[in-house]
Amino acid sequence: MTTMLIKVLRHDFGFYNSVFKWDALPSPIDSSFEYLLPILELWEVQGFIRLFKIDDEQMIEVLKPLSMKQITHIKKDLSKE
């Protein structure tokens, strides 16, 4: 699911809008916020995204897209936990 989220966030970056409404993301991502929250918080600390709310709607702003090398590194780190 993490890989799917990364692909979605990378796909539109710089072309349309770098801000995504969580509920507008494709299934099963849209119903997996709590599951993905630790990963999202890690990406926020690393400066890749910013999490925020508008009118109680969870939003994600992509600050810089992850490279494939970074994706592989993150997956390895998460598998150690």
PDB file of C-alpha atoms in Angstrom:
ATOM      1  CA  MET A   1       0.000   0.000   0.000  1.00  0.00           C
ATOM      2  CA  THR A   2       2.933   2.328   0.710  1.00  0.00           C
ATOM      3  CA  THR A   3       4.203   1.857  -2.837  1.00  0.00           C
ATOM      4  CA  MET A   4       0.744   2.666  -4.219  1.00  0.00           C
ATOM      5  CA  LEU A   5       0.615   5.886  -2.175  1.00  0.00           C
ATOM      6  CA  ILE A   6       4.071   6.925  -3.381  1.00  0.00           C
ATOM      7  CA  LYS A   7       3.080   6.329  -7.001  1.00  0.00           C
ATOM      8  CA  VAL A   8      -0.036   8.477  -6.590  1.00  0.00           C
ATOM      9  CA  LEU A   9       1.874  11.300  -4.890  1.00  0.00           C
ATOM     10  CA  ARG A  10       4.670  11.194  -7.486  1.00  0.00           C
ATOM     11  CA  HIS A  11       2.308  11.026 -10.487  1.00  0.00           C
ATOM     12  CA  ASP A  12       0.747  14.479 -10.157  1.00  0.00           C
ATOM     13  CA  PHE A  13       3.650  16.334  -8.543  1.00  0.00           C
ATOM     14  CA  GLY A  14       4.443  19.501 -10.443  1.00  0.00           C
ATOM     15  CA  PHE A  15       1.821  18.962 -13.132  1.00  0.00           C
ATOM     16  CA  TYR A  16      -1.484  19.776 -11.490  1.00  0.00           C
ATOM     17  CA  ASN A  17      -1.313  20.343  -7.767  1.00  0.00           C
ATOM     18  CA  SER A  18       0.995  19.144  -5.036  1.00  0.00           C
ATOM     19  CA  VAL A  19      -1.825  19.095  -2.449  1.00  0.00           C
ATOM     20  CA  PHE A  20      -3.984  15.987  -2.101  1.00  0.00           C
ATOM     21  CA  LYS A  21      -7.198  15.523  -0.133  1.00  0.00           C
ATOM     22  CA  TRP A  22      -6.922  12.173   1.644  1.00  0.00           C
ATOM     23  CA  ASP A  23     -10.518  11.117   0.903  1.00  0.00           C
ATOM     24  CA  ALA A  24      -9.948  11.764  -2.817  1.00  0.00           C
ATOM     25  CA  LEU A  25      -7.098   9.249  -3.050  1.00  0.00           C
ATOM     26  CA  PRO A  26      -7.895   5.892  -4.692  1.00  0.00           C
ATOM     27  CA  SER A  27      -8.982   2.802  -2.754  1.00  0.00           C
ATOM     28  CA  PRO A  28      -7.644   1.204  -0.614  1.00  0.00           C
ATOM     29  CA  ILE A  29      -5.439   4.194   0.280  1.00  0.00           C
ATOM     30  CA  ASP A  30      -8.411   6.441   1.097  1.00  0.00           C
ATOM     31  CA  SER A  31      -9.511   4.188   3.966  1.00  0.00           C
ATOM     32  CA  SER A  32      -6.022   3.467   5.345  1.00  0.00           C
ATOM     33  CA  PHE A  33      -4.955   6.756   6.944  1.00  0.00           C
ATOM     34  CA  GLU A  34      -4.436   5.303  10.435  1.00  0.00           C
ATOM     35  CA  TYR A  35      -2.432   2.388   9.008  1.00  0.00           C
ATOM     36  CA  LEU A  36      -0.207   4.717   6.963  1.00  0.00           C
ATOM     37  CA  LEU A  37       0.091   7.478   9.590  1.00  0.00           C
ATOM     38  CA  PRO A  38       3.472   6.303  11.002  1.00  0.00           C
ATOM     39  CA  ILE A  39       4.909   6.297   7.471  1.00  0.00           C
ATOM     40  CA  LEU A  40       3.377   9.689   6.679  1.00  0.00           C
ATOM     41  CA  GLU A  41       4.784  11.161   9.892  1.00  0.00           C
ATOM     42  CA  LEU A  42       8.230   9.811   8.982  1.00  0.00           C
ATOM     43  CA  TRP A  43       8.005  11.407   5.541  1.00  0.00           C
ATOM     44  CA  GLU A  44       6.916  14.678   7.140  1.00  0.00           C
ATOM     45  CA  VAL A  45       9.934  14.686   9.464  1.00  0.00           C
ATOM     46  CA  GLN A  46      12.172  13.923   6.476  1.00  0.00           C
ATOM     47  CA  GLY A  47      10.718  16.922   4.613  1.00  0.00           C
ATOM     48  CA  PHE A  48       8.979  15.036   1.792  1.00  0.00           C
ATOM     49  CA  ILE A  49       5.390  15.953   2.716  1.00  0.00           C
ATOM     50  CA  ARG A  50       3.375  18.208   4.995  1.00  0.00           C
ATOM     51  CA  LEU A  51       0.249  16.923   6.749  1.00  0.00           C
ATOM     52  CA  PHE A  52      -2.474  19.429   7.565  1.00  0.00           C
ATOM     53  CA  LYS A  53      -6.247  19.813   7.791  1.00  0.00           C
ATOM     54  CA  ILE A  54      -8.712  22.136   6.093  1.00  0.00           C
ATOM     55  CA  ASP A  55     -12.199  22.096   7.618  1.00  0.00           C
ATOM     56  CA  ASP A  56     -11.470  18.720   9.268  1.00  0.00           C
ATOM     57  CA  GLU A  57     -10.370  17.217   5.930  1.00  0.00           C
ATOM     58  CA  GLN A  58      -6.949  15.561   6.090  1.00  0.00           C
ATOM     59  CA  MET A  59      -4.610  16.937   3.423  1.00  0.00           C
ATOM     60  CA  ILE A  60      -1.140  16.011   2.187  1.00  0.00           C
ATOM     61  CA  GLU A  61       1.158  18.495   0.479  1.00  0.00           C
ATOM     62  CA  VAL A  62       4.064  17.002  -1.437  1.00  0.00           C
ATOM     63  CA  LEU A  63       7.102  19.197  -0.803  1.00  0.00           C
ATOM     64  CA  LYS A  64       9.499  17.065  -2.818  1.00  0.00           C
ATOM     65  CA  PRO A  65       8.756  13.745  -4.512  1.00  0.00           C
ATOM     66  CA  LEU A  66      10.521  10.629  -3.315  1.00  0.00           C
ATOM     67  CA  SER A  67      13.008   8.994  -5.659  1.00  0.00           C
ATOM     68  CA  MET A  68      13.003   5.246  -6.279  1.00  0.00           C
ATOM     69  CA  LYS A  69      16.241   4.983  -4.245  1.00  0.00           C
ATOM     70  CA  GLN A  70      14.568   6.699  -1.278  1.00  0.00           C
ATOM     71  CA  ILE A  71      11.517   4.457  -1.612  1.00  0.00           C
ATOM     72  CA  THR A  72      13.684   1.326  -1.423  1.00  0.00           C
ATOM     73  CA  HIS A  73      15.564   2.719   1.588  1.00  0.00           C
ATOM     74  CA  ILE A  74      12.314   3.557   3.416  1.00  0.00           C
ATOM     75  CA  LYS A  75      10.901   0.084   2.737  1.00  0.00           C
ATOM     76  CA  LYS A  76      14.038  -1.500   4.226  1.00  0.00           C
ATOM     77  CA  ASP A  77      13.803   0.731   7.304  1.00  0.00           C
ATOM     78  CA  LEU A  78      10.119  -0.109   7.803  1.00  0.00           C
ATOM     79  CA  SER A  79      10.710  -3.849   7.448  1.00  0.00           C
ATOM     80  CA  LYS A  80      13.209  -3.695  10.343  1.00  0.00           C
ATOM     81  CA  GLU A  81      10.519  -2.402  12.730  1.00  0.00           C
TER      82      GLU A  81
END
